[in-house]
PDB file of C-alpha atoms in Angstrom:
ATOM      1  CA  MET A   1       0.154  -0.056   0.021  1.00 51.00           C
ATOM      2  CA  GLU A   2       1.217   3.366  -0.983  1.00 64.00           C
ATOM      3  CA  LYS A   3       2.373   5.634   2.127  1.00 78.00           C
ATOM      4  CA  ILE A   4      -0.008   5.928   4.914  1.00 87.00           C
ATOM      5  CA  PHE A   5      -0.191   9.810   5.766  1.00 92.00           C
ATOM      6  CA  HIS A   6      -0.319  12.585   3.604  1.00 92.00           C
ATOM      7  CA  PRO A   7       2.221  15.727   3.570  1.00 92.00           C
ATOM      8  CA  GLY A   8      -1.143  17.581   4.720  1.00 94.00           C
ATOM      9  CA  GLU A   9      -2.137  14.964   7.777  1.00 93.00           C
ATOM     10  CA  GLN A  10       2.004  14.879   8.774  1.00 94.00           C
ATOM     11  CA  ALA A  11       1.024  18.766   8.736  1.00 94.00           C
ATOM     12  CA  ILE A  12      -1.545  18.722  11.057  1.00 93.00           C
ATOM     13  CA  HIS A  13       0.341  15.516  13.167  1.00 93.00           C
ATOM     14  CA  THR A  14       3.196  18.141  13.574  1.00 94.00           C
ATOM     15  CA  LEU A  15       1.454  21.078  14.224  1.00 92.00           C
ATOM     16  CA  LEU A  16      -0.727  19.586  16.853  1.00 91.00           C
ATOM     17  CA  GLY A  17       2.129  17.549  18.063  1.00 92.00           C
ATOM     18  CA  VAL A  18       0.768  13.476  17.985  1.00 92.00           C
ATOM     19  CA  SER A  19       3.454  12.374  14.921  1.00 93.00           C
ATOM     20  CA  GLU A  20       4.372   9.333  17.237  1.00 93.00           C
ATOM     21  CA  GLU A  21       0.609   8.989  18.404  1.00 92.00           C
ATOM     22  CA  ALA A  22      -0.167   8.805  14.403  1.00 91.00           C
ATOM     23  CA  HIS A  23       2.436   6.510  13.871  1.00 89.00           C
ATOM     24  CA  GLN A  24       1.829   3.724  16.775  1.00 91.00           C
ATOM     25  CA  LEU A  25      -1.905   3.960  14.546  1.00 88.00           C
ATOM     26  CA  GLU A  26      -0.578   4.077  11.255  1.00 87.00           C
ATOM     27  CA  GLY A  27      -0.811  -0.146  11.501  1.00 87.00           C
ATOM     28  CA  MET A  28      -5.141  -0.103  11.592  1.00 91.00           C
ATOM     29  CA  ILE A  29      -5.503   1.359   7.979  1.00 92.00           C
ATOM     30  CA  LYS A  30      -5.270  -1.537   5.631  1.00 94.00           C
ATOM     31  CA  ASP A  31      -5.452  -1.519   1.471  1.00 94.00           C
ATOM     32  CA  ARG A  32      -7.922  -4.304   1.919  1.00 96.00           C
ATOM     33  CA  VAL A  33     -11.265  -4.378   3.827  1.00 96.00           C
ATOM     34  CA  ALA A  34     -10.803  -6.507   7.200  1.00 95.00           C
ATOM     35  CA  PRO A  35     -12.748  -9.810   7.812  1.00 95.00           C
ATOM     36  CA  ALA A  36     -14.680  -8.774  10.628  1.00 93.00           C
ATOM     37  CA  ALA A  37     -16.069  -5.322   8.195  1.00 94.00           C
ATOM     38  CA  MET A  38     -16.163  -8.206   5.684  1.00 95.00           C
ATOM     39  CA  ARG A  39     -19.177 -10.346   7.594  1.00 94.00           C
ATOM     40  CA  MET A  40     -20.744  -7.024   9.338  1.00 93.00           C
ATOM     41  CA  LEU A  41     -21.296  -5.329   5.043  1.00 94.00           C
ATOM     42  CA  PRO A  42     -23.717  -6.907   3.613  1.00 92.00           C
ATOM     43  CA  ALA A  43     -26.022  -5.978   7.050  1.00 91.00           C
ATOM     44  CA  PHE A  44     -26.032  -2.514   5.378  1.00 92.00           C
ATOM     45  CA  GLY A  45     -29.136  -0.979   4.599  1.00 90.00           C
ATOM     46  CA  PHE A  46     -27.551   2.525   3.608  1.00 94.00           C
ATOM     47  CA  VAL A  47     -23.770   4.273   3.468  1.00 95.00           C
ATOM     48  CA  LEU A  48     -22.670   8.083   3.601  1.00 97.00           C
ATOM     49  CA  ALA A  49     -20.885   8.478   0.502  1.00 97.00           C
ATOM     50  CA  THR A  50     -18.321  11.813  -0.392  1.00 98.00           C
ATOM     51  CA  SER A  51     -18.366  12.996  -4.675  1.00 97.00           C
ATOM     52  CA  ILE A  52     -15.999  15.172  -6.381  1.00 98.00           C
ATOM     53  CA  ASP A  53     -18.227  17.869  -8.864  1.00 97.00           C
ATOM     54  CA  ASN A  54     -16.642  18.610 -12.728  1.00 96.00           C
ATOM     55  CA  SER A  55     -16.332  21.988 -10.273  1.00 96.00           C
ATOM     56  CA  GLY A  56     -14.243  20.636  -7.360  1.00 97.00           C
ATOM     57  CA  ASN A  57     -16.902  20.710  -4.905  1.00 97.00           C
ATOM     58  CA  VAL A  58     -17.157  18.003  -2.363  1.00 98.00           C
ATOM     59  CA  TRP A  59     -20.579  16.510  -1.473  1.00 98.00           C
ATOM     60  CA  THR A  60     -22.185  13.997   1.428  1.00 98.00           C
ATOM     61  CA  SER A  61     -24.599  12.111   0.044  1.00 96.00           C
ATOM     62  CA  PHE A  62     -26.884   9.642   1.931  1.00 96.00           C
ATOM     63  CA  LEU A  63     -27.229   6.249  -0.365  1.00 94.00           C
ATOM     64  CA  THR A  64     -29.603   3.120   0.509  1.00 90.00           C
ATOM     65  CA  GLY A  65     -31.557   0.741  -1.552  1.00 79.00           C
ATOM     66  CA  SER A  66     -33.646  -2.559  -0.947  1.00 73.00           C
ATOM     67  CA  ASP A  67     -32.283  -6.213   0.235  1.00 70.00           C
ATOM     68  CA  GLY A  68     -29.173  -7.571  -1.641  1.00 77.00           C
ATOM     69  CA  PHE A  69     -27.677  -3.622  -1.562  1.00 88.00           C
ATOM     70  CA  LEU A  70     -24.471  -3.903  -0.994  1.00 92.00           C
ATOM     71  CA  SER A  71     -22.759  -7.543  -1.255  1.00 93.00           C
ATOM     72  CA  VAL A  72     -18.921  -7.961  -0.451  1.00 95.00           C
ATOM     73  CA  VAL A  73     -17.444  -9.219  -3.584  1.00 95.00           C
ATOM     74  CA  SER A  74     -13.527  -9.664  -2.059  1.00 97.00           C
ATOM     75  CA  ASP A  75     -11.115  -8.004   0.976  1.00 97.00           C
ATOM     76  CA  LYS A  76     -10.598  -4.894  -2.339  1.00 97.00           C
ATOM     77  CA  VAL A  77     -13.410  -5.239  -3.931  1.00 97.00           C
ATOM     78  CA  ILE A  78     -17.358  -3.910  -3.177  1.00 96.00           C
ATOM     79  CA  SER A  79     -20.616  -4.070  -4.998  1.00 95.00           C
ATOM     80  CA  LEU A  80     -23.860  -1.254  -3.905  1.00 93.00           C
ATOM     81  CA  SER A  81     -27.249  -1.346  -6.248  1.00 87.00           C
ATOM     82  CA  THR A  82     -28.382   0.756  -8.635  1.00 66.00           C
ATOM     83  CA  ILE A  83     -27.938   4.234  -6.890  1.00 75.00           C
ATOM     84  CA  SER A  84     -31.001   6.893  -7.286  1.00 77.00           C
ATOM     85  CA  ASP A  85     -28.769   9.823  -5.935  1.00 86.00           C
ATOM     86  CA  LYS A  86     -28.088  11.666  -9.001  1.00 87.00           C
ATOM     87  CA  LYS A  87     -26.413  13.755  -7.592  1.00 90.00           C
ATOM     88  CA  PHE A  88     -24.059  11.273  -6.736  1.00 93.00           C
ATOM     89  CA  LEU A  89     -23.874   8.905  -9.937  1.00 91.00           C
ATOM     90  CA  SER A  90     -23.009  12.401 -12.174  1.00 93.00           C
ATOM     91  CA  ASN A  91     -19.946  13.290  -9.074  1.00 95.00           C
ATOM     92  CA  VAL A  92     -19.034   9.559  -9.627  1.00 94.00           C
ATOM     93  CA  GLN A  93     -18.285   9.594 -14.053  1.00 92.00           C
ATOM     94  CA  ASP A  94     -16.114  13.016 -13.619  1.00 92.00           C
ATOM     95  CA  ASN A  95     -13.926  11.589 -10.392  1.00 97.00           C
ATOM     96  CA  ASN A  96     -14.038   8.265  -9.261  1.00 97.00           C
ATOM     97  CA  GLU A  97     -12.678   8.592  -6.235  1.00 97.00           C
ATOM     98  CA  VAL A  98     -15.169   8.384  -3.654  1.00 97.00           C
ATOM     99  CA  GLY A  99     -15.282   7.777   0.402  1.00 97.00           C
ATOM    100  CA  LEU A 100     -17.682   6.065   2.108  1.00 97.00           C
ATOM    101  CA  LEU A 101     -18.640   6.006   5.693  1.00 97.00           C
ATOM    102  CA  PHE A 102     -20.530   2.453   7.847  1.00 97.00           C
ATOM    103  CA  ILE A 103     -22.377   3.474  10.943  1.00 97.00           C
ATOM    104  CA  ASN A 104     -23.955   1.141  12.617  1.00 96.00           C
ATOM    105  CA  PHE A 105     -25.830   3.884  14.829  1.00 97.00           C
ATOM    106  CA  GLU A 106     -27.210   1.234  18.016  1.00 96.00           C
ATOM    107  CA  ALA A 107     -23.797  -0.440  17.930  1.00 96.00           C
ATOM    108  CA  ARG A 108     -21.329   2.601  17.722  1.00 96.00           C
ATOM    109  CA  VAL A 109     -19.368   1.249  15.415  1.00 96.00           C
ATOM    110  CA  ARG A 110     -18.257   2.571  11.813  1.00 95.00           C
ATOM    111  CA  LEU A 111     -15.804   1.515   8.978  1.00 97.00           C
ATOM    112  CA  ARG A 112     -14.311   4.093   6.724  1.00 96.00           C
ATOM    113  CA  ILE A 113     -13.878   2.745   3.076  1.00 97.00           C
ATOM    114  CA  ASN A 114     -12.294   4.742   0.570  1.00 96.00           C
ATOM    115  CA  GLY A 115     -11.606   3.999  -3.428  1.00 97.00           C
ATOM    116  CA  THR A 116     -12.282   4.293  -6.889  1.00 97.00           C
ATOM    117  CA  VAL A 117     -15.114   3.315  -8.499  1.00 96.00           C
ATOM    118  CA  VAL A 118     -16.782   1.700 -11.715  1.00 94.00           C
ATOM    119  CA  ILE A 119     -20.357   1.290 -13.330  1.00 89.00           C
ATOM    120  CA  GLU A 120     -21.375  -2.248 -14.121  1.00 88.00           C
ATOM    121  CA  ASN A 121     -24.289  -3.579 -15.019  1.00 82.00           C
ATOM    122  CA  ASP A 122     -26.028  -1.093 -12.266  1.00 78.00           C
ATOM    123  CA  ARG A 123     -24.538  -1.389  -9.720  1.00 87.00           C
ATOM    124  CA  LEU A 124     -21.420   0.956  -7.967  1.00 92.00           C
ATOM    125  CA  VAL A 125     -18.353  -1.545  -7.406  1.00 95.00           C
ATOM    126  CA  LEU A 126     -15.208  -0.159  -5.571  1.00 97.00           C
ATOM    127  CA  THR A 127     -11.954  -0.390  -5.598  1.00 97.00           C
ATOM    128  CA  VAL A 128     -10.609   0.028  -1.810  1.00 97.00           C
ATOM    129  CA  ARG A 129      -7.893   1.815  -1.586  1.00 95.00           C
ATOM    130  CA  GLN A 130      -8.066   2.501   2.387  1.00 95.00           C
ATOM    131  CA  SER A 131      -9.893   0.958   5.100  1.00 96.00           C
ATOM    132  CA  TYR A 132     -10.660   0.942   8.537  1.00 94.00           C
ATOM    133  CA  PHE A 133     -12.196   0.769  11.893  1.00 93.00           C
ATOM    134  CA  ASN A 134     -12.915   3.879  14.115  1.00 88.00           C
ATOM    135  CA  CYS A 135     -13.584   4.455  17.193  1.00 86.00           C
ATOM    136  CA  PRO A 136     -16.899   4.837  18.890  1.00 91.00           C
ATOM    137  CA  LYS A 137     -16.529   8.324  20.394  1.00 93.00           C
ATOM    138  CA  TYR A 138     -19.537  11.145  20.226  1.00 96.00           C
ATOM    139  CA  ILE A 139     -21.825   8.333  18.235  1.00 97.00           C
ATOM    140  CA  GLN A 140     -25.611   8.374  19.589  1.00 97.00           C
ATOM    141  CA  ALA A 141     -26.910   5.753  19.637  1.00 98.00           C
ATOM    142  CA  ARG A 142     -30.304   4.767  16.972  1.00 98.00           C
ATOM    143  CA  LYS A 143     -31.726   2.473  16.173  1.00 96.00           C
ATOM    144  CA  PHE A 144     -34.083   2.575  13.274  1.00 93.00           C
ATOM    145  CA  GLU A 145     -36.984   0.671  10.899  1.00 91.00           C
ATOM    146  CA  LEU A 146     -37.914   0.660   7.470  1.00 89.00           C
ATOM    147  CA  ALA A 147     -40.894   2.836   6.885  1.00 86.00           C
ATOM    148  CA  PRO A 148     -42.710   3.823   3.104  1.00 81.00           C
ATOM    149  CA  GLN A 149     -40.581   6.428   1.391  1.00 78.00           C
ATOM    150  CA  ASP A 150     -43.223   9.136  -0.320  1.00 77.00           C
ATOM    151  CA  HIS A 151     -41.409  11.196  -3.071  1.00 74.00           C
ATOM    152  CA  VAL A 152     -38.444  12.704  -2.144  1.00 84.00           C
ATOM    153  CA  GLY A 153     -38.407  16.160  -2.557  1.00 85.00           C
ATOM    154  CA  ILE A 154     -34.738  18.485  -3.115  1.00 86.00           C
ATOM    155  CA  GLU A 155     -34.961  21.849  -2.972  1.00 85.00           C
ATOM    156  CA  PRO A 156     -31.201  23.003  -4.780  1.00 80.00           C
ATOM    157  CA  GLY A 157     -28.976  25.292  -5.026  1.00 78.00           C
ATOM    158  CA  GLU A 158     -29.540  28.204  -2.479  1.00 85.00           C
ATOM    159  CA  THR A 159     -26.491  30.157  -1.186  1.00 93.00           C
ATOM    160  CA  SER A 160     -27.169  31.071   2.081  1.00 96.00           C
ATOM    161  CA  LEU A 161     -29.042  29.117   5.069  1.00 97.00           C
ATOM    162  CA  ASN A 162     -32.711  30.465   6.347  1.00 96.00           C
ATOM    163  CA  ASP A 163     -34.492  30.455   9.536  1.00 96.00           C
ATOM    164  CA  SER A 164     -35.516  27.109   9.120  1.00 96.00           C
ATOM    165  CA  HIS A 165     -32.096  26.057   8.327  1.00 97.00           C
ATOM    166  CA  ILE A 166     -30.852  27.050  10.840  1.00 98.00           C
ATOM    167  CA  LYS A 167     -33.437  25.593  13.163  1.00 98.00           C
ATOM    168  CA  ILE A 168     -31.831  22.341  11.806  1.00 98.00           C
ATOM    169  CA  ILE A 169     -28.485  22.562  12.373  1.00 98.00           C
ATOM    170  CA  GLN A 170     -28.838  23.947  16.220  1.00 98.00           C
ATOM    171  CA  ALA A 171     -30.477  21.482  17.105  1.00 97.00           C
ATOM    172  CA  ALA A 172     -28.253  18.487  15.254  1.00 98.00           C
ATOM    173  CA  ASP A 173     -26.297  16.241  17.421  1.00 97.00           C
ATOM    174  CA  THR A 174     -25.027  14.518  14.445  1.00 97.00           C
ATOM    175  CA  PHE A 175     -23.454  15.491  10.571  1.00 98.00           C
ATOM    176  CA  PHE A 176     -20.678  13.933   8.138  1.00 98.00           C
ATOM    177  CA  ILE A 177     -18.248  16.137   6.785  1.00 98.00           C
ATOM    178  CA  SER A 178     -16.738  14.794   2.832  1.00 98.00           C
ATOM    179  CA  THR A 179     -12.791  16.433   2.348  1.00 98.00           C
ATOM    180  CA  TYR A 180     -10.550  15.066  -0.421  1.00 98.00           C
ATOM    181  CA  VAL A 181      -7.219  15.270  -1.872  1.00 96.00           C
ATOM    182  CA  ALA A 182      -6.255  14.647  -5.781  1.00 94.00           C
ATOM    183  CA  GLY A 183      -4.014  11.761  -5.550  1.00 88.00           C
ATOM    184  CA  GLN A 184      -4.966   9.933  -2.272  1.00 89.00           C
ATOM    185  CA  GLY A 185      -8.746   9.886  -1.820  1.00 92.00           C
ATOM    186  CA  ALA A 186     -12.289  11.030  -0.973  1.00 97.00           C
ATOM    187  CA  ASP A 187     -13.053  10.057   2.649  1.00 97.00           C
ATOM    188  CA  CYS A 188     -16.535  10.302   4.628  1.00 97.00           C
ATOM    189  CA  SER A 189     -16.709  11.054   8.346  1.00 97.00           C
ATOM    190  CA  HIS A 190     -19.150  11.153  11.420  1.00 96.00           C
ATOM    191  CA  ARG A 191     -19.456  14.389  14.007  1.00 97.00           C
ATOM    192  CA  GLY A 192     -21.036  14.213  16.582  1.00 96.00           C
ATOM    193  CA  GLY A 193     -22.398  15.869  20.076  1.00 96.00           C
ATOM    194  CA  SER A 194     -24.336  17.275  22.242  1.00 96.00           C
ATOM    195  CA  PRO A 195     -27.681  19.078  20.745  1.00 96.00           C
ATOM    196  CA  GLY A 196     -26.081  22.494  19.901  1.00 95.00           C
ATOM    197  CA  PHE A 197     -22.199  21.717  19.318  1.00 96.00           C
ATOM    198  CA  VAL A 198     -22.738  23.221  16.046  1.00 98.00           C
ATOM    199  CA  GLU A 199     -22.277  26.940  16.039  1.00 97.00           C
ATOM    200  CA  VAL A 200     -24.099  28.798  13.118  1.00 98.00           C
ATOM    201  CA  VAL A 201     -22.329  32.442  13.148  1.00 98.00           C
ATOM    202  CA  ASP A 202     -24.873  33.872  10.281  1.00 97.00           C
ATOM    203  CA  HIS A 203     -26.280  32.636   7.162  1.00 97.00           C
ATOM    204  CA  GLN A 204     -23.221  31.455   5.436  1.00 97.00           C
ATOM    205  CA  THR A 205     -21.314  30.737   8.646  1.00 98.00           C
ATOM    206  CA  ILE A 206     -20.925  27.806  10.503  1.00 98.00           C
ATOM    207  CA  GLN A 207     -18.381  26.468  13.193  1.00 98.00           C
ATOM    208  CA  TRP A 208     -17.846  23.408  16.134  1.00 97.00           C
ATOM    209  CA  LEU A 209     -15.432  22.008  18.119  1.00 95.00           C
ATOM    210  CA  ASP A 210     -12.578  20.200  17.412  1.00 93.00           C
ATOM    211  CA  TYR A 211     -13.046  16.900  20.440  1.00 90.00           C
ATOM    212  CA  PRO A 212     -10.394  14.941  20.832  1.00 80.00           C
ATOM    213  CA  GLY A 213     -10.496  11.911  19.051  1.00 82.00           C
ATOM    214  CA  ASN A 214      -7.670   9.203  17.760  1.00 83.00           C
ATOM    215  CA  ASN A 215      -4.669  11.150  16.609  1.00 86.00           C
ATOM    216  CA  LEU A 216      -5.717   9.747  12.851  1.00 91.00           C
ATOM    217  CA  TYR A 217      -6.531  13.577  11.747  1.00 93.00           C
ATOM    218  CA  ASN A 218      -7.635  12.193   8.809  1.00 94.00           C
ATOM    219  CA  THR A 219     -10.318  15.255   7.679  1.00 96.00           C
ATOM    220  CA  ILE A 220      -8.649  17.657   9.487  1.00 96.00           C
ATOM    221  CA  GLY A 221      -5.245  17.075   7.277  1.00 96.00           C
ATOM    222  CA  ASN A 222      -7.435  17.162   4.031  1.00 96.00           C
ATOM    223  CA  LEU A 223      -8.764  20.194   5.227  1.00 98.00           C
ATOM    224  CA  HIS A 224      -5.095  21.724   5.275  1.00 97.00           C
ATOM    225  CA  THR A 225      -4.365  20.619   1.575  1.00 97.00           C
ATOM    226  CA  ASN A 226      -7.791  21.050   0.294  1.00 98.00           C
ATOM    227  CA  PRO A 227     -10.326  22.923   1.827  1.00 98.00           C
ATOM    228  CA  ASN A 228     -13.116  22.129  -0.361  1.00 98.00           C
ATOM    229  CA  CYS A 229     -15.554  20.304   1.688  1.00 98.00           C
ATOM    230  CA  GLY A 230     -19.216  18.246   1.548  1.00 98.00           C
ATOM    231  CA  LEU A 231     -21.656  18.234   4.994  1.00 98.00           C
ATOM    232  CA  LEU A 232     -24.607  16.207   5.413  1.00 98.00           C
ATOM    233  CA  PHE A 233     -26.740  16.937   8.511  1.00 98.00           C
ATOM    234  CA  MET A 234     -30.293  14.391   9.693  1.00 96.00           C
ATOM    235  CA  ASP A 235     -33.376  15.571  11.167  1.00 97.00           C
ATOM    236  CA  PHE A 236     -33.642  12.404  11.969  1.00 97.00           C
ATOM    237  CA  THR A 237     -37.334  13.256  13.491  1.00 95.00           C
ATOM    238  CA  ASN A 238     -38.276  14.675  10.296  1.00 95.00           C
ATOM    239  CA  ASN A 239     -36.770  12.426   8.099  1.00 95.00           C
ATOM    240  CA  ARG A 240     -34.996  15.789   6.507  1.00 96.00           C
ATOM    241  CA  MET A 241     -31.219  16.601   5.706  1.00 96.00           C
ATOM    242  CA  LEU A 242     -29.153  18.995   4.323  1.00 97.00           C
ATOM    243  CA  GLN A 243     -26.526  18.359   1.506  1.00 97.00           C
ATOM    244  CA  LEU A 244     -23.533  21.458   2.528  1.00 98.00           C
ATOM    245  CA  THR A 245     -21.224  22.551  -0.062  1.00 98.00           C
ATOM    246  CA  GLY A 246     -18.623  24.905   0.910  1.00 98.00           C
ATOM    247  CA  THR A 247     -14.787  25.643   2.354  1.00 98.00           C
ATOM    248  CA  ALA A 248     -13.445  24.771   5.684  1.00 98.00           C
ATOM    249  CA  ARG A 249     -10.675  25.903   7.752  1.00 97.00           C
ATOM    250  CA  PHE A 250      -9.136  25.098  10.413  1.00 97.00           C
ATOM    251  CA  VAL A 251      -8.457  27.095  13.305  1.00 96.00           C
ATOM    252  CA  VAL A 252      -6.332  26.864  16.546  1.00 94.00           C
ATOM    253  CA  LYS A 253      -6.937  29.184  19.743  1.00 88.00           C
ATOM    254  CA  ASP A 254      -4.058  27.166  22.180  1.00 81.00           C
ATOM    255  CA  GLN A 255      -3.655  23.346  22.654  1.00 74.00           C
ATOM    256  CA  ASP A 256      -7.156  22.971  24.389  1.00 78.00           C
ATOM    257  CA  THR A 257      -9.244  25.029  21.509  1.00 88.00           C
ATOM    258  CA  ARG A 258      -9.693  23.834  18.822  1.00 93.00           C
ATOM    259  CA  PHE A 259     -12.380  24.529  16.095  1.00 95.00           C
ATOM    260  CA  VAL A 260     -13.991  23.934  12.072  1.00 98.00           C
ATOM    261  CA  VAL A 261     -15.164  26.875   9.944  1.00 98.00           C
ATOM    262  CA  PHE A 262     -16.913  26.323   7.265  1.00 98.00           C
ATOM    263  CA  THR A 263     -18.320  28.314   4.743  1.00 98.00           C
ATOM    264  CA  LEU A 264     -21.070  27.431   2.784  1.00 98.00           C
ATOM    265  CA  LYS A 265     -21.145  28.099  -1.028  1.00 98.00           C
ATOM    266  CA  TRP A 266     -24.817  25.921  -2.321  1.00 96.00           C
ATOM    267  CA  ILE A 267     -27.402  23.526   0.130  1.00 97.00           C
ATOM    268  CA  ASN A 268     -29.978  21.444  -0.873  1.00 95.00           C
ATOM    269  CA  ASP A 269     -32.307  20.731   1.011  1.00 96.00           C
ATOM    270  CA  ILE A 270     -34.358  17.069   0.861  1.00 95.00           C
ATOM    271  CA  SER A 271     -37.433  16.438   2.191  1.00 94.00           C
ATOM    272  CA  ASN A 272     -38.162  12.333   2.409  1.00 92.00           C
ATOM    273  CA  ALA A 273     -35.224  11.916   2.940  1.00 93.00           C
ATOM    274  CA  THR A 274     -34.571   8.285   4.508  1.00 93.00           C
ATOM    275  CA  PRO A 275     -36.820   5.105   4.133  1.00 92.00           C
ATOM    276  CA  PHE A 276     -36.536   4.727   7.483  1.00 93.00           C
ATOM    277  CA  HIS A 277     -38.297   6.495  10.962  1.00 95.00           C
ATOM    278  CA  TRP A 278     -35.366   6.814  13.650  1.00 96.00           C
ATOM    279  CA  LYS A 279     -35.817   6.952  17.731  1.00 97.00           C
ATOM    280  CA  LEU A 280     -33.136   7.989  19.561  1.00 97.00           C
ATOM    281  CA  LEU A 281     -31.855   6.070  22.521  1.00 97.00           C
ATOM    282  CA  SER A 282     -29.084   7.440  24.068  1.00 97.00           C
ATOM    283  CA  TYR A 283     -26.632  10.247  24.136  1.00 96.00           C
ATOM    284  CA  SER A 284     -23.018   8.826  23.956  1.00 96.00           C
ATOM    285  CA  GLN A 285     -21.165   9.292  27.237  1.00 94.00           C
ATOM    286  CA  PHE A 286     -18.069  11.345  25.619  1.00 93.00           C
ATOM    287  CA  ASN A 287     -19.856  14.234  24.418  1.00 93.00           C
ATOM    288  CA  LEU A 288     -18.647  17.209  25.872  1.00 80.00           C
ATOM    289  CA  ALA A 289     -20.580  20.569  26.830  1.00 61.00           C
ATOM    290  CA  SER A 290     -23.565  21.828  24.213  1.00 47.00           C
ATOM    291  CA  ASP A 291     -21.826  25.511  24.175  1.00 45.00           C
ATOM    292  CA  ALA A 292     -19.833  25.433  20.855  1.00 43.00           C
ATOM    293  CA  ARG A 293     -19.426  28.971  21.126  1.00 44.00           C
ATOM    294  CA  HIS A 294     -15.860  30.229  21.503  1.00 43.00           C
TER     295      HIS A 294
END
């Protein structure tokens, strides 16, 4: 496998003084899917996915399908059934780098996979570049069940947050972030905290604390190299999603106060977003104070 950490990640490791810790953990990142992951993946009915459009904007999508949605061809290849997300499909035809995040909210398990894709016989076939399990921190336990899904509605192309968007973001306990470095791959990651952990600064700017994690800093390292990123906020109660693309920067005030500032380019407001009903079971014991102001 190619070198584990690219220069952007290495720069962040040096900045934060965690180079040795990151080096000790790099063995967890493999160029194939681990046997435990191969056994669990076919049970997933959805996945979060990163794609890049022809202007270089980065997007996060929620992909789902019927039984057999996902199959494991080998430890190097996984296959997804026909994808209905037209934006995602359009993007991967221009740039075949994709990041996937498989997350089991109830079990607080998450697996990140990135690689390249091709479309074969109406299936999306991904060749794995990197695969690894993430720690369970900040995942809110939720269960879901299938429910009839009405027509998915999308209000695209807004360039600022309206009052409804702001309400969803301020109440969020979960969102997903996608980043990308050309030649190094796409990445999709989870962020969680108590409601209020994301602060709306104005109608085009939001920010959140960078909570302690596993010291790999894949997302922050990617942003150091390429500030383009995509966010996906899930309103689980109303089955609604906000899909944002824009740019982000990492700000270090001191050793204990670090945060990410996101500036919006476009937002898609998606109603009837998933074929599921969601129920919150409990918040993560790792959640920090809900006040994200700095």
